[in-house]
PDB file of C-alpha atoms and ligand atoms in Angstrom:
ATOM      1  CA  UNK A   1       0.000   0.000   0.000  1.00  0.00           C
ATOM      2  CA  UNK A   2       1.031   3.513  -0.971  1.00  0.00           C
ATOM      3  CA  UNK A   3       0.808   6.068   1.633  1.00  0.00           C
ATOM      4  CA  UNK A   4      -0.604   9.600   0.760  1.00  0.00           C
ATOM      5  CA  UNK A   5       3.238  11.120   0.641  1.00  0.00           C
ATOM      6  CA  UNK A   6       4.055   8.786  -2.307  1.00  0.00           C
ATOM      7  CA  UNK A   7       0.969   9.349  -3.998  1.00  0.00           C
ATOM      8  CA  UNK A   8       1.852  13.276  -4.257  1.00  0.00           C
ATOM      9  CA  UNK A   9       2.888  14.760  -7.752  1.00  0.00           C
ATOM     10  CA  UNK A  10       5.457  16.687  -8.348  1.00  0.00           C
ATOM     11  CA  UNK A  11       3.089  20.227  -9.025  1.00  0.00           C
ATOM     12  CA  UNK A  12       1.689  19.794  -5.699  1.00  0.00           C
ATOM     13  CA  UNK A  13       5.203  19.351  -3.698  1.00  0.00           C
ATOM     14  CA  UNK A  14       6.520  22.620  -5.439  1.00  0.00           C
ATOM     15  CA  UNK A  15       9.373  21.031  -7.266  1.00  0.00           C
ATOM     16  CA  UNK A  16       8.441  22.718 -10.376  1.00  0.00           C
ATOM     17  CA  UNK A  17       8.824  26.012  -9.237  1.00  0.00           C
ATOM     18  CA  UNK A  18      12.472  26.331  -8.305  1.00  0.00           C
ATOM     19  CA  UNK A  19      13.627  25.076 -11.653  1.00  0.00           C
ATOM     20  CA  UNK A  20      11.188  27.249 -13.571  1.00  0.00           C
ATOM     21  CA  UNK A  21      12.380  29.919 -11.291  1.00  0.00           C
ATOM     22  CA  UNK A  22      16.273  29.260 -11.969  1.00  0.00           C
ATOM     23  CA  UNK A  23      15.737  29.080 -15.664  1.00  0.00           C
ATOM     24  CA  UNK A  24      14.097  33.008 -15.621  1.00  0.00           C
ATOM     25  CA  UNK A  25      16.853  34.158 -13.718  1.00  0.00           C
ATOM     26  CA  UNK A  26      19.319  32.083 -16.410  1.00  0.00           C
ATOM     27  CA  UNK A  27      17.390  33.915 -19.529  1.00  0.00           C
ATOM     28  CA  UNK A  28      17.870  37.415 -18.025  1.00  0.00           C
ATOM     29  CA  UNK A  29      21.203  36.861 -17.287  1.00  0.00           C
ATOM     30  CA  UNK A  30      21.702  36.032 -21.238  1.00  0.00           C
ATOM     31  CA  UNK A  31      19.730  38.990 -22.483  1.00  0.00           C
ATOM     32  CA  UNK A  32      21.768  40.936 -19.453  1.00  0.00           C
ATOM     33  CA  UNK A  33      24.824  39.762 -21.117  1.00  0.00           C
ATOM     34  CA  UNK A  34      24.096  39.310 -24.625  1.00  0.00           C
ATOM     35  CA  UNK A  35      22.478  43.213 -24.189  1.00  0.00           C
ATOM     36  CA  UNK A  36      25.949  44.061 -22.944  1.00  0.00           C
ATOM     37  CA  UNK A  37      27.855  42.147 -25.730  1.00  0.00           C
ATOM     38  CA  UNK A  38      25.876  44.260 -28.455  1.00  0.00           C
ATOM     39  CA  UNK A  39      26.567  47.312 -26.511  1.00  0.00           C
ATOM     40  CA  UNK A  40      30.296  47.112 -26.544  1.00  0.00           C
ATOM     41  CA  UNK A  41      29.933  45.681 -30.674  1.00  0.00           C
ATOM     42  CA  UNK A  42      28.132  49.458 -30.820  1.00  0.00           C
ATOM     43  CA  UNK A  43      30.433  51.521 -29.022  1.00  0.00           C
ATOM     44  CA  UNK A  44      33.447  50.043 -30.784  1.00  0.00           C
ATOM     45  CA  UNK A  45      31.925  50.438 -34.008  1.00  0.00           C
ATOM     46  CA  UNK A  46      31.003  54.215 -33.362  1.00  0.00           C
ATOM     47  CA  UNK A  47      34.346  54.923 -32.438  1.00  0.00           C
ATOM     48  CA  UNK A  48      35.785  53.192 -35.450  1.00  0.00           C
ATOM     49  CA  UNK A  49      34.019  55.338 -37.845  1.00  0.00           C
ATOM     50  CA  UNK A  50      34.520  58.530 -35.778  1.00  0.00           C
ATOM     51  CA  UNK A  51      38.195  57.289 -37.026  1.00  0.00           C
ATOM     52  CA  UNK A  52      37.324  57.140 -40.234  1.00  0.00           C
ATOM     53  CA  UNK A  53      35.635  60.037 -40.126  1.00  0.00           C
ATOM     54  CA  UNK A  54      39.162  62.033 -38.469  1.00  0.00           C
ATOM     55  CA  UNK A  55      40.856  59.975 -40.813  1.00  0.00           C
ATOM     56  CA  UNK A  56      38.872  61.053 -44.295  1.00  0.00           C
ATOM     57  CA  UNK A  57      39.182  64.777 -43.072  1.00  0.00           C
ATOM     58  CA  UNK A  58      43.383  64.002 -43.113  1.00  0.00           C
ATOM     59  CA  UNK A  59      43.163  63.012 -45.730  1.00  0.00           C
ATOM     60  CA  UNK A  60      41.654  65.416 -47.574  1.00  0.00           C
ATOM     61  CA  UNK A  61      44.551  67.655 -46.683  1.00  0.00           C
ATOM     62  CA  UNK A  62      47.309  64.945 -48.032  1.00  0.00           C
ATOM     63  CA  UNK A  63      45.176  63.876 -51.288  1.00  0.00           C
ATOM     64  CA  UNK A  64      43.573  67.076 -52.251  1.00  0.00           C
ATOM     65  CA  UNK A  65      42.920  65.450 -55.487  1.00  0.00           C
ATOM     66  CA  UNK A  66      41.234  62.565 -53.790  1.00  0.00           C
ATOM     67  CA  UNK A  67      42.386  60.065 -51.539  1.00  0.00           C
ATOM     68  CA  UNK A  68      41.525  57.106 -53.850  1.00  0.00           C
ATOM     69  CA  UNK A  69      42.213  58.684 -56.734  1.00  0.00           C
ATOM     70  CA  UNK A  70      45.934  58.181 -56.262  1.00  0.00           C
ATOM     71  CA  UNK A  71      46.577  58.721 -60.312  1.00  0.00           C
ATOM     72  CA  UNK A  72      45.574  62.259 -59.824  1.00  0.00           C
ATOM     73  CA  UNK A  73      48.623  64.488 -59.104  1.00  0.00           C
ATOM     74  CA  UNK A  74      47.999  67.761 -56.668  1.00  0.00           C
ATOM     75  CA  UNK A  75      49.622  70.777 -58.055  1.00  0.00           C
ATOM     76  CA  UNK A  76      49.101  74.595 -56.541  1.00  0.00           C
ATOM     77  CA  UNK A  77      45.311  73.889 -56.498  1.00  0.00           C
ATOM     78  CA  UNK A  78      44.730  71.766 -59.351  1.00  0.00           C
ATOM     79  CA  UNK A  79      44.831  68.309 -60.256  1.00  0.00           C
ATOM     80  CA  UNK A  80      46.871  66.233 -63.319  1.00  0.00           C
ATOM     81  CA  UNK A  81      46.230  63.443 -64.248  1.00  0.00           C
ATOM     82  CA  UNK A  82      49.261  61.651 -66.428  1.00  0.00           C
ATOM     83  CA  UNK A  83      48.598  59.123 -68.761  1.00  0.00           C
ATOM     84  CA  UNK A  84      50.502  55.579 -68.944  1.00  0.00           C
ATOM     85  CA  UNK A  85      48.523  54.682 -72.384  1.00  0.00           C
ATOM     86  CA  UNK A  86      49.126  56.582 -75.494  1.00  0.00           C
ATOM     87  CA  UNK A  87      46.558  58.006 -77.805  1.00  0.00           C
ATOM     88  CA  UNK A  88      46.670  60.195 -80.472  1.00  0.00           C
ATOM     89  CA  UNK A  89      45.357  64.261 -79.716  1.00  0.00           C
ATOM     90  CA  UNK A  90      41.732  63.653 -80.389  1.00  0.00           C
ATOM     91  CA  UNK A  91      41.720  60.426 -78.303  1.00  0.00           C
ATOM     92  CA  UNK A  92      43.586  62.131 -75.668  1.00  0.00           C
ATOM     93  CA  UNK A  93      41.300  64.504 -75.650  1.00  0.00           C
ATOM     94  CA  UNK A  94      38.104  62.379 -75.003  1.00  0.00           C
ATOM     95  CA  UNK A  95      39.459  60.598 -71.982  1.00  0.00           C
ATOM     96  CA  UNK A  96      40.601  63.300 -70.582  1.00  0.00           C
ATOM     97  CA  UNK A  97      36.877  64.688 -70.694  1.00  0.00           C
ATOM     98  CA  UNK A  98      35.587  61.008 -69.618  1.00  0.00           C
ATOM     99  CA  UNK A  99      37.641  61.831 -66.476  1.00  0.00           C
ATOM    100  CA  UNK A 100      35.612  65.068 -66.000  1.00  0.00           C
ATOM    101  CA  UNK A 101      38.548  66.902 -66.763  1.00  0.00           C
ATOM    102  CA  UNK A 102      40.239  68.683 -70.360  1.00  0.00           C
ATOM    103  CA  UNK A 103      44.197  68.532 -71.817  1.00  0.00           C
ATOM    104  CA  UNK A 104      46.448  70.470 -69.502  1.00  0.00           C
ATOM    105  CA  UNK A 105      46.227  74.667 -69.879  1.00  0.00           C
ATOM    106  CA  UNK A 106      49.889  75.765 -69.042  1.00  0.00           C
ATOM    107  CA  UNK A 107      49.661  79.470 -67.525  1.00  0.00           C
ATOM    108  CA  UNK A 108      53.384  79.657 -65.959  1.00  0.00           C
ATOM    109  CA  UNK A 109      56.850  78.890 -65.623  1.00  0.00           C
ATOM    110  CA  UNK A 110      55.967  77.014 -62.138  1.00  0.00           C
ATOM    111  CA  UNK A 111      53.320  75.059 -63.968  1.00  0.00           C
ATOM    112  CA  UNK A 112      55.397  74.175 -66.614  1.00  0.00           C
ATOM    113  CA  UNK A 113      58.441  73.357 -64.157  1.00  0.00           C
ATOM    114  CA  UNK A 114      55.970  70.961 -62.838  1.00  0.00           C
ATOM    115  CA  UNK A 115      54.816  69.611 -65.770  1.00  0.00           C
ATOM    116  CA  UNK A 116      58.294  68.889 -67.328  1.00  0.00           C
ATOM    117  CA  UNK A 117      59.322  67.641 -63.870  1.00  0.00           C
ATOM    118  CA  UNK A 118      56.566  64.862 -63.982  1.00  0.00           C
ATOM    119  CA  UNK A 119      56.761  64.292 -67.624  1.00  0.00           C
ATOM    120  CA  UNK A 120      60.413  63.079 -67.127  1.00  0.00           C
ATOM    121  CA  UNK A 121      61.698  63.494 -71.293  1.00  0.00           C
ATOM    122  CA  UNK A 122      58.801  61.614 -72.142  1.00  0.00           C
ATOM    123  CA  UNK A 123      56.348  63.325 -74.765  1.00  0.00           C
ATOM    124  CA  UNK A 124      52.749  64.379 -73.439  1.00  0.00           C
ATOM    125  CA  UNK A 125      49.707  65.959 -75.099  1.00  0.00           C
ATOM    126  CA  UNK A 126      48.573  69.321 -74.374  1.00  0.00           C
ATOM    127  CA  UNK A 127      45.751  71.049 -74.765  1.00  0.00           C
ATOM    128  CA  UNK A 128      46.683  73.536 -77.541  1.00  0.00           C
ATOM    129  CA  UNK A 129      46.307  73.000 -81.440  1.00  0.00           C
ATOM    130  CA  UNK A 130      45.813  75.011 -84.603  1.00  0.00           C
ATOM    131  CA  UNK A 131      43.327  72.815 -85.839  1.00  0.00           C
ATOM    132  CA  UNK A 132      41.148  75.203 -87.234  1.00  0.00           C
ATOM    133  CA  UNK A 133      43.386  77.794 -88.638  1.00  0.00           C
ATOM    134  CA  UNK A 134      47.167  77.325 -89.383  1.00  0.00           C
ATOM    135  CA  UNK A 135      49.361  78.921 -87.167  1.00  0.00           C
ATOM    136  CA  UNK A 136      46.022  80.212 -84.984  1.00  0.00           C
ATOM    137  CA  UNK A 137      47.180  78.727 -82.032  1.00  0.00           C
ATOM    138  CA  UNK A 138      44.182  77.889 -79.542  1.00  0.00           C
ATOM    139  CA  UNK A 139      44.036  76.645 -76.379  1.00  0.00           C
ATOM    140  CA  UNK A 140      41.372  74.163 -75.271  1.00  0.00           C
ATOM    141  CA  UNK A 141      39.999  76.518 -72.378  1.00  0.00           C
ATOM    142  CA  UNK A 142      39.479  80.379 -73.276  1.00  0.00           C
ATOM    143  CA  UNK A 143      42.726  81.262 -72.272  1.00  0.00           C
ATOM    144  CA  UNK A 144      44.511  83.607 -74.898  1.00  0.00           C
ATOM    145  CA  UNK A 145      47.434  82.141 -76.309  1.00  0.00           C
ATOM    146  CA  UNK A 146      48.909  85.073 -77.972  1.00  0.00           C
ATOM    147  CA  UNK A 147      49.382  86.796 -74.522  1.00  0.00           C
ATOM    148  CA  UNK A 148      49.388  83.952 -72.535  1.00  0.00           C
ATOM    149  CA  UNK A 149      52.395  81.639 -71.301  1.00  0.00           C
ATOM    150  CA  UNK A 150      54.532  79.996 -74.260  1.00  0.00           C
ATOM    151  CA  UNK A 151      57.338  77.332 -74.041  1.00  0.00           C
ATOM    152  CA  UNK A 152      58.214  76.129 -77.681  1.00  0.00           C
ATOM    153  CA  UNK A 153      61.407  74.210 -78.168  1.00  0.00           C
ATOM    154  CA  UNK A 154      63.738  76.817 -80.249  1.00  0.00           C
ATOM    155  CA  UNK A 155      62.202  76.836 -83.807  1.00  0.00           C
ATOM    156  CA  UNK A 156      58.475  75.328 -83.374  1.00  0.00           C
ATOM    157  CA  UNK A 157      56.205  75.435 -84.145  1.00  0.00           C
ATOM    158  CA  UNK A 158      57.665  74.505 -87.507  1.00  0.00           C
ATOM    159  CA  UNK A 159      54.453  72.678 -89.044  1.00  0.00           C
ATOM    160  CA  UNK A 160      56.566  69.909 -90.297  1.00  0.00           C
ATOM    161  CA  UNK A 161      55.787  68.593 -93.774  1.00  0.00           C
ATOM    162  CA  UNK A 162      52.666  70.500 -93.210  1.00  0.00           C
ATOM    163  CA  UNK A 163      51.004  68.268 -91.172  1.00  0.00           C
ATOM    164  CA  UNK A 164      51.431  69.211 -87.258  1.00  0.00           C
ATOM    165  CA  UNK A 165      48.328  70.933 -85.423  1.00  0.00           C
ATOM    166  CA  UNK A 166      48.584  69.614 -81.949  1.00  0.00           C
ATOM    167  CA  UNK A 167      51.247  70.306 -79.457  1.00  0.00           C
ATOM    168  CA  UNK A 168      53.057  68.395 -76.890  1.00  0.00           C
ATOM    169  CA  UNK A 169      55.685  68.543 -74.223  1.00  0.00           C
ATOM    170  CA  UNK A 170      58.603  67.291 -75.786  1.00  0.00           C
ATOM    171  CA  UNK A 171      61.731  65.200 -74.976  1.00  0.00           C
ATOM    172  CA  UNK A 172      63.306  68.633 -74.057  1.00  0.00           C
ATOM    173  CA  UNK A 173      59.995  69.719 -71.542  1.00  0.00           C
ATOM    174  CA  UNK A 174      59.382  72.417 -73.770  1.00  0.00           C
ATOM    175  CA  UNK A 175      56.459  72.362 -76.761  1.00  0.00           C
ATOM    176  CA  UNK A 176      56.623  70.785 -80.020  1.00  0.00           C
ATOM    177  CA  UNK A 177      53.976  70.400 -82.754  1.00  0.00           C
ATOM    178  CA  UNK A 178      53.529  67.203 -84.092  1.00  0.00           C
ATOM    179  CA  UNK A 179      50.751  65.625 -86.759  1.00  0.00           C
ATOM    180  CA  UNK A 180      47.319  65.135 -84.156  1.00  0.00           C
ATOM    181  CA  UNK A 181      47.240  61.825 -85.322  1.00  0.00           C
ATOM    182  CA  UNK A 182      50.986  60.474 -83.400  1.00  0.00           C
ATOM    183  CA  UNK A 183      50.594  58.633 -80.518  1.00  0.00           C
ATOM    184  CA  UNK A 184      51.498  60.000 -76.700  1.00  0.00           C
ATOM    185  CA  UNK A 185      50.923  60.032 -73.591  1.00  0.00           C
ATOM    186  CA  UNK A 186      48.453  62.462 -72.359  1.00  0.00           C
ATOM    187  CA  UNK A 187      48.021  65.193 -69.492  1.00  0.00           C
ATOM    188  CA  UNK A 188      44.871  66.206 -68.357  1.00  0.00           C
ATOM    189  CA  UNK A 189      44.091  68.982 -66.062  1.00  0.00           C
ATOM    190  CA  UNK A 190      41.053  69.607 -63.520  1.00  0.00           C
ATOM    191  CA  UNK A 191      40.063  71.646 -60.615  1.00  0.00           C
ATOM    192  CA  UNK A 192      40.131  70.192 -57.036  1.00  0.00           C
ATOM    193  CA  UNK A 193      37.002  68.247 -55.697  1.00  0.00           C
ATOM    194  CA  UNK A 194      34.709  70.502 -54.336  1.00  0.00           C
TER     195      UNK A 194
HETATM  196  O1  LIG B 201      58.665  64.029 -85.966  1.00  0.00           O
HETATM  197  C1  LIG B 201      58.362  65.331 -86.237  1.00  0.00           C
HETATM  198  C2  LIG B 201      59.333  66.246 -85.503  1.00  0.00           C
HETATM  199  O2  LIG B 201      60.639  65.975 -85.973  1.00  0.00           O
HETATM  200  C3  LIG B 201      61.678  66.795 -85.428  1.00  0.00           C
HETATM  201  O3  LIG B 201      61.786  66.555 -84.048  1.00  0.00           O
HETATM  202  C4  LIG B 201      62.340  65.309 -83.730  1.00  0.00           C
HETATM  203  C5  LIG B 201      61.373  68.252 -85.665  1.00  0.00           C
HETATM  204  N1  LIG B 201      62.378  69.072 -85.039  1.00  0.00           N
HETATM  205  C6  LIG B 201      63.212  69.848 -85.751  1.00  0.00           C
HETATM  206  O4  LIG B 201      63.154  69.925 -86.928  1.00  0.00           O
HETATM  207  C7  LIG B 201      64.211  70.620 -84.951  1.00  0.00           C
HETATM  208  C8  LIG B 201      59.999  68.610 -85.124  1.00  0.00           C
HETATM  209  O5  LIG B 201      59.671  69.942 -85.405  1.00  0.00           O
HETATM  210  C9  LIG B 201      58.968  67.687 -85.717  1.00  0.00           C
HETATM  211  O6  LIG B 201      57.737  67.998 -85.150  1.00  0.00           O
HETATM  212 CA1  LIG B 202      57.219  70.517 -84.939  1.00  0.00          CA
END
């Protein structure tokens, strides 16, 4: 025979409760901690892009021409970009305009100092040509090239065998005209990122 103690279930002694009670406190404790483990994932994370952030704005100060634009060249406030590809004038033309920029505009000696210095006696378009009028020098921009800066190589522009309407920075650093349809390297020229 049973006696009434034996007969008891488990609801009625109270042995459900502690577990169920042990297993609530368990479950806060991992939201506690799992809240906790988020929070420092946040906090690192803000600071890392406040980093950024200080970073970027140093940036901006070293690159001026953009910092992942690392082809771009920063020169008293403007950017060049120097080709590695050649192309003849016209083609040089068009990706320098692809790149939101035009062929370089040379104003001054320092310009041109810079320009040579980069160009290393290698020969790069320019943005000037007499395309539409022999000897009517133009540049691409509407900067006057009769009073403006000039740099030939002694003797040019010669208009070889009648056939050269584009200039380019020659072996020497100073301007020669060529035919438009040689191949070269290319500079371009554009204003700093806004
Ligand atoms: O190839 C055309 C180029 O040939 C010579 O330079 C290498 C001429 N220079 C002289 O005659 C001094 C350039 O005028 C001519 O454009
Ligand atoms: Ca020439």
């Amino acid at each position: 025979m049973m006696g009434p103690e034996t007969t008891m279930t488990p609801r009625t002694t109270g042995k459900y409760w502690k577990p169920s009670f042990l297993v609530y406190m368990l479950l806060v404790l991992c939201f506690l901690l799992i809240f906790i483990f988020f929070g420092i994932l946040l906090s690192k994370d803000m600071k890392l892009s406040s980093e950024v952030r200080k970073l970027q704005e140093t940036s901006k100060d070293l690159f001026p021409c953009g910092s992942r634009s690392w082809e771009w060249e920063y020169f008293d406030g403007r950017c060049y970009y120097f080709s590695v590809e050649k192309a003849t004038w016209h083609m040089a033309r068009s990706q320098c305009q692809a790149k939101n920029s035009d062929l370089v505009v040379i104003h001054h000696d320092a310009e041109q100092n810079f320009l040579q210095y980069q160009a290393r006696n290698m020969l790069f378009w320019i943005g000037l040509h007499d395309l539409k009028e022999e000897g009517y020098w133009t540049w691409v921009d509407a900067t006057d090239y009769r009073t403006g800066f000039m740099k030939w190589n002694r003797g040019e522009p010669n208009d070889s065998q009648g056939k050269e309407d584009c200039a380019m920075i020659s072996e020497t650093g100073r301007w020669n005209d060529m035919p438009c349809t040689s191949s070269a390297m290319y500079v371009c020229e554009k204003p700093l990122p806004s």
